[in-house]
Coordinates of C-alpha atoms in Angstrom, one line a residue:
M1 CA 24.7 -1.3 17.6
T2 CA 21.7 -3.6 18.1
L3 CA 18.8 -4.7 15.9
D4 CA 16.5 -3.1 18.4
Q5 CA 18.2 0.3 17.9
L6 CA 17.9 -0.2 14.1
R7 CA 14.2 -1.0 14.5
V8 CA 13.7 2.2 16.5
F9 CA 15.6 4.3 14.0
V10 CA 13.7 3.0 11.1
A11 CA 10.3 3.5 12.9
V12 CA 11.2 7.2 13.9
A13 CA 12.5 7.8 10.3
D14 CA 9.4 6.4 8.7
R15 CA 7.1 8.6 10.8
Q16 CA 9.4 11.6 11.4
H17 CA 8.0 11.7 14.9
V18 CA 9.3 10.1 18.2
T19 CA 5.9 9.7 19.9
R20 CA 4.2 8.0 17.0
A21 CA 7.2 5.6 16.6
A22 CA 7.0 4.7 20.3
E23 CA 3.3 4.0 20.0
V24 CA 4.0 1.6 17.1
L25 CA 6.9 -0.1 18.9
N26 CA 5.0 -0.3 22.2
L27 CA 7.8 1.6 23.9
G28 CA 8.0 4.5 26.1
Q29 CA 8.9 7.9 24.4
S30 CA 12.0 8.1 26.5
A31 CA 13.3 4.7 25.5
V32 CA 12.9 5.7 21.8
S33 CA 14.8 8.9 22.4
A34 CA 17.5 7.1 24.3
A35 CA 18.0 4.6 21.5
I36 CA 18.5 7.3 18.9
A37 CA 20.7 9.3 21.2
A38 CA 22.9 6.2 21.8
L39 CA 23.3 5.6 18.1
E40 CA 24.2 9.2 17.4
A41 CA 26.7 9.4 20.4
R42 CA 28.3 6.0 19.6
H43 CA 29.1 7.1 16.1
N44 CA 29.4 10.9 16.6
T45 CA 26.9 11.4 13.8
K46 CA 23.6 13.3 13.8
L47 CA 20.9 11.3 12.3
F48 CA 18.0 13.7 12.8
H49 CA 17.5 17.5 12.6
R50 CA 15.4 18.7 15.5
V51 CA 13.0 21.3 14.0
G52 CA 10.6 22.7 16.6
R53 CA 8.6 19.8 17.8
G54 CA 9.2 17.7 14.6
I55 CA 12.3 15.9 13.4
E56 CA 13.8 15.4 9.9
L57 CA 16.5 13.1 8.7
T58 CA 19.9 14.5 8.1
E59 CA 21.9 13.6 5.0
A60 CA 23.7 11.0 7.1
G61 CA 20.4 9.7 8.5
T62 CA 19.0 9.3 4.9
L63 CA 22.0 7.3 3.9
F64 CA 22.0 5.2 7.0
L65 CA 18.1 4.5 6.6
S66 CA 18.8 2.3 3.5
A67 CA 21.5 0.3 5.2
A68 CA 19.4 -0.1 8.4
R69 CA 16.4 -1.4 6.3
G70 CA 18.7 -3.9 4.5
I71 CA 20.1 -5.2 7.8
L72 CA 16.7 -5.7 9.4
A73 CA 15.4 -7.5 6.2
Q74 CA 18.5 -9.8 6.4
A75 CA 17.8 -10.5 10.1
E76 CA 14.2 -11.3 9.4
A77 CA 15.2 -13.6 6.5
A78 CA 17.6 -15.4 8.8
E79 CA 15.0 -15.9 11.4
L80 CA 12.6 -17.2 8.8
L81 CA 15.2 -19.7 7.5
L82 CA 15.9 -21.0 11.0
S83 CA 12.2 -21.4 11.5
E84 CA 12.0 -23.4 8.3
L85 CA 15.0 -25.6 9.1
S86 CA 13.6 -26.4 12.5
G87 CA 10.8 -28.4 10.6
G88 CA 8.2 -26.9 12.9
K89 CA 4.7 -25.7 12.0
H90 CA 5.5 -22.1 13.2
G91 CA 6.3 -19.2 11.0
T92 CA 5.5 -15.7 9.9
L93 CA 3.7 -14.5 6.8
L94 CA 5.0 -11.1 6.0
V95 CA 2.6 -9.3 3.6
Q96 CA 2.3 -5.8 2.4
A97 CA -0.8 -4.8 0.3
S98 CA -2.4 -1.7 -1.4
Q99 CA -5.3 0.0 0.3
T100 CA -8.0 -1.3 -1.9
I101 CA -6.8 -4.9 -1.6
S102 CA -6.0 -4.8 2.1
S103 CA -9.4 -3.4 2.9
Y104 CA -11.8 -5.3 0.4
W105 CA -10.1 -8.4 -0.9
L106 CA -7.3 -9.7 1.2
P107 CA -8.7 -9.9 4.7
R108 CA -11.0 -12.8 4.1
H109 CA -8.2 -14.8 2.5
L110 CA -5.9 -14.1 5.6
V111 CA -8.6 -15.2 7.9
A112 CA -9.1 -18.5 6.0
F113 CA -5.4 -19.1 6.0
R114 CA -5.1 -18.4 9.8
R115 CA -7.9 -20.9 10.4
Q116 CA -6.1 -23.6 8.5
H117 CA -2.7 -22.7 10.1
G118 CA -3.4 -21.6 13.6
T119 CA 0.3 -21.4 14.7
I120 CA 1.3 -19.0 11.8
D121 CA 1.7 -15.3 12.6
I122 CA 0.5 -12.9 10.0
R123 CA 1.9 -9.4 9.6
L124 CA 0.1 -7.0 7.2
T125 CA 1.2 -3.6 6.4
I126 CA -0.4 -1.2 4.0
G127 CA 1.0 1.1 1.3
N128 CA 0.3 2.2 -2.3
T129 CA 1.4 0.1 -5.2
A130 CA 4.8 1.9 -5.4
Q131 CA 5.5 1.4 -1.7
V132 CA 4.4 -2.3 -1.8
A133 CA 6.8 -3.0 -4.6
Q134 CA 9.6 -1.3 -2.8
A135 CA 8.9 -3.3 0.4
V136 CA 9.1 -6.6 -1.5
H137 CA 12.2 -5.5 -3.3
R138 CA 13.9 -4.6 0.1
G139 CA 12.8 -7.9 1.7
E140 CA 10.6 -6.0 4.2
A141 CA 7.7 -8.1 3.0
E142 CA 7.8 -11.6 1.4
L143 CA 4.6 -11.2 -0.6
G144 CA 3.1 -7.9 -1.9
F145 CA -0.4 -7.4 -3.3
V146 CA -1.0 -4.6 -5.8
E147 CA -3.5 -3.5 -8.4
G148 CA -1.1 -1.3 -10.5
A149 CA 1.6 -2.1 -12.9
V150 CA 5.1 -2.8 -11.5
S151 CA 8.2 -2.5 -13.7
D152 CA 10.9 -3.8 -11.2
P153 CA 12.6 -6.7 -13.0
S154 CA 13.7 -8.2 -9.7
L155 CA 10.1 -8.9 -8.8
L156 CA 7.9 -11.7 -10.1
S157 CA 4.3 -10.8 -10.6
M158 CA 1.2 -13.1 -10.9
P159 CA -2.5 -12.3 -11.3
V160 CA -4.6 -13.6 -8.4
A161 CA -8.0 -11.7 -8.9
R162 CA -10.0 -9.3 -10.9
D163 CA -11.4 -6.0 -10.0
K164 CA -13.8 -3.4 -11.7
M165 CA -13.1 0.2 -11.5
I166 CA -16.1 2.7 -11.9
V167 CA -16.6 6.4 -12.2
V168 CA -18.8 7.9 -9.4
V169 CA -20.2 11.3 -8.6
A170 CA -22.7 12.8 -6.0
P171 CA -26.3 12.4 -6.9
D172 CA -26.6 16.2 -7.6
H173 CA -23.7 16.2 -10.0
P174 CA -24.7 17.0 -13.7
W175 CA -23.4 13.5 -14.8
A176 CA -25.9 11.8 -12.6
Q177 CA -28.6 12.8 -15.0
R178 CA -26.8 11.5 -18.1
D179 CA -27.4 8.0 -19.6
T180 CA -23.9 7.8 -21.1
L181 CA -20.7 9.8 -21.0
A182 CA -18.2 10.1 -24.0
P183 CA -14.5 10.1 -23.2
E184 CA -14.0 13.8 -24.2
Q185 CA -16.7 14.7 -21.7
L186 CA -14.5 13.5 -18.8
L187 CA -12.7 16.9 -19.1
E188 CA -16.0 18.7 -18.1
S189 CA -15.8 18.0 -14.4
D190 CA -13.5 18.5 -11.5
W191 CA -11.8 15.3 -10.2
V192 CA -10.7 13.8 -6.9
L193 CA -8.1 11.2 -7.3
R194 CA -5.7 9.0 -5.2
E195 CA -2.1 10.2 -4.9
R196 CA 0.5 9.4 -7.6
G197 CA 2.0 6.0 -7.0
S198 CA -1.3 4.3 -6.1
G199 CA -2.5 1.5 -8.3
T200 CA -5.9 3.1 -8.6
R201 CA -4.5 6.3 -9.9
S202 CA -2.1 4.6 -12.5
E203 CA -4.7 2.2 -13.8
F204 CA -7.2 5.0 -14.3
E205 CA -4.6 7.1 -16.1
Q206 CA -3.7 4.0 -18.4
A207 CA -7.4 3.7 -19.2
L208 CA -7.7 7.4 -20.1
A209 CA -4.7 7.0 -22.5
Q210 CA -6.6 4.1 -24.2
F211 CA -9.7 6.5 -24.6
G212 CA -7.3 9.2 -26.1
V213 CA -7.7 11.5 -23.1
P214 CA -4.5 12.9 -21.7
A215 CA -4.4 12.4 -17.9
K216 CA -2.8 15.9 -17.4
A217 CA -5.9 17.4 -19.1
L218 CA -8.1 16.4 -16.2
R219 CA -9.1 19.1 -13.7
V220 CA -7.7 17.4 -10.6
V221 CA -8.7 19.6 -7.8
L222 CA -7.8 17.3 -4.9
E223 CA -5.4 14.4 -4.4
L224 CA -6.0 12.2 -1.3
P225 CA -4.0 9.2 0.2
A226 CA -6.9 7.0 1.2
N227 CA -9.9 5.5 -0.7
E228 CA -12.3 6.4 2.0
A229 CA -11.2 10.1 1.8
V230 CA -11.7 10.2 -1.9
R231 CA -15.1 8.7 -1.5
G232 CA -16.1 11.1 1.2
A233 CA -14.9 14.2 -0.9
V234 CA -17.0 13.0 -3.8
E235 CA -20.0 12.3 -1.6
A236 CA -19.7 16.0 -0.5
G237 CA -19.9 17.1 -4.1
L238 CA -16.4 18.1 -4.9
G239 CA -16.3 16.3 -8.3
A240 CA -15.9 12.8 -9.9
T241 CA -13.6 10.0 -9.2
A242 CA -12.6 6.6 -10.4
I243 CA -12.4 3.9 -7.8
S244 CA -12.9 0.2 -7.2
A245 CA -16.5 -0.9 -7.3
S246 CA -15.8 -2.5 -3.9
V247 CA -14.9 0.8 -2.4
A248 CA -17.9 2.6 -3.8
A249 CA -20.5 -0.2 -3.0
P250 CA -21.5 1.0 0.5
S251 CA -22.2 4.5 -0.7
L252 CA -24.1 3.5 -3.9
E253 CA -26.3 1.3 -1.8
V254 CA -27.5 4.2 0.4
G255 CA -27.6 6.7 -2.4
L256 CA -24.6 8.8 -1.5
L257 CA -22.9 8.2 -4.8
H258 CA -24.1 7.7 -8.4
H259 CA -22.5 5.2 -10.8
V260 CA -21.8 7.0 -14.1
K261 CA -22.3 4.9 -17.2
F262 CA -18.7 5.0 -18.4
A263 CA -17.1 1.7 -19.0
L264 CA -13.6 1.4 -17.6
P265 CA -11.5 -1.8 -18.3
E266 CA -11.2 -4.4 -15.6
R267 CA -7.9 -4.7 -13.8
D268 CA -6.0 -7.5 -12.2
F269 CA -4.8 -7.8 -8.7
H270 CA -1.2 -9.1 -8.6
V271 CA 0.9 -10.8 -6.0
L272 CA 4.6 -9.8 -6.0
R273 CA 7.6 -11.7 -4.7
H274 CA 11.4 -11.3 -5.1
A275 CA 12.8 -13.5 -7.8
D276 CA 16.0 -14.2 -6.0
R277 CA 14.9 -14.6 -2.5
Y278 CA 14.1 -17.9 -0.7
Q279 CA 10.3 -18.5 -0.6
S280 CA 9.2 -19.7 2.8
H281 CA 6.9 -22.6 3.3
V282 CA 4.4 -20.2 4.8
A283 CA 4.3 -18.0 1.8
A284 CA 4.1 -21.1 -0.5
A285 CA 1.2 -22.4 1.5
F286 CA -0.6 -19.1 1.3
M287 CA 0.0 -18.9 -2.4
A288 CA -1.3 -22.5 -2.9
M289 CA -4.5 -21.6 -1.0
L290 CA -5.1 -18.6 -3.2
A291 CA -4.5 -20.7 -6.3
K292 CA -7.2 -23.1 -5.2
G293 CA -9.7 -20.2 -5.0

C-alpha cells in the first residue's frame, strides 16, 4: 500500500466519481481505476459499490476512509516537520476556509503573504464551517477560517475579523417597500438559505433565537450549498435571505437586490488550529501577519 494509492482512494471517496477524482489528481482515469483495483485485490476487500455509472463506499470502504485520512495527515505533518528541521525558507501553508471567507476576505491576505514569502506554497480548500473544523481536527488543514461557532474542544479559536450579515430581497418583494421590519414579520416571507452546517446559516439561526423567532418556523423553500446560488435565487424573486454584506454588495450596487432594514448582529471570523499539533513556522508567520492587520 502506497501513499499515492491512499490519495487516490480518498479523492474518489470524497467525490464518489472516478473521472472527477482523476481530474483533481491530474491522472488518467485508467490510472485511478487501477489504483483502486490494486488496493481491493491486494486485501481482497471491496471498497466501492459500482452502481450504474456511479460508485458508493461499501461499509469496509467507509471504515477505511477514516484511517486513510489519518495516514495522509500524518505523512503531511512529517513532511512539514522535515521542512522545518532543514532550516530552509520553503514550506506549505495548508488552509481550509468557509465559502464567504475564502471568496471575500481571505484572498487578499494570502496574496500579501505570498508576496512576502515567495518560496512558500499555499494550498486552499473550501468547505462549510463544519467541514473546515473537521479538516483541522483531522490534520488535513493546519489553519481553518470559519464564521460559525465551533464546539470541538481539541481546536483553538481566535477572532481575526468582523463581518456584517444583512437581509436582502428582490426589488419587487413586498419588504422592499417597508421602512422597518419587526422580528415576527420575518415569518411572512419564503426564505432561501445556505445548507445546515454553514456558518452563515448557524449565525442567522442564532440571531433569530435572540429575537425570539424559532428558526424552524421560517418558511425555508430552498437550501443551497453556495452563496452565489443563494444570491441568484433571491434575485430571481424566490424569497428573502440573510447573507454577508460582502456577498450581497455587487447585486445591491446594480439594483438586483434590496437591503431590508432589519438589524442583524455582527459576527466574527475565526481562525482554528489544533491545540495539540505542532504549529509550523509558515502558519505562525501567517498568523503574525494577520495580527498586524
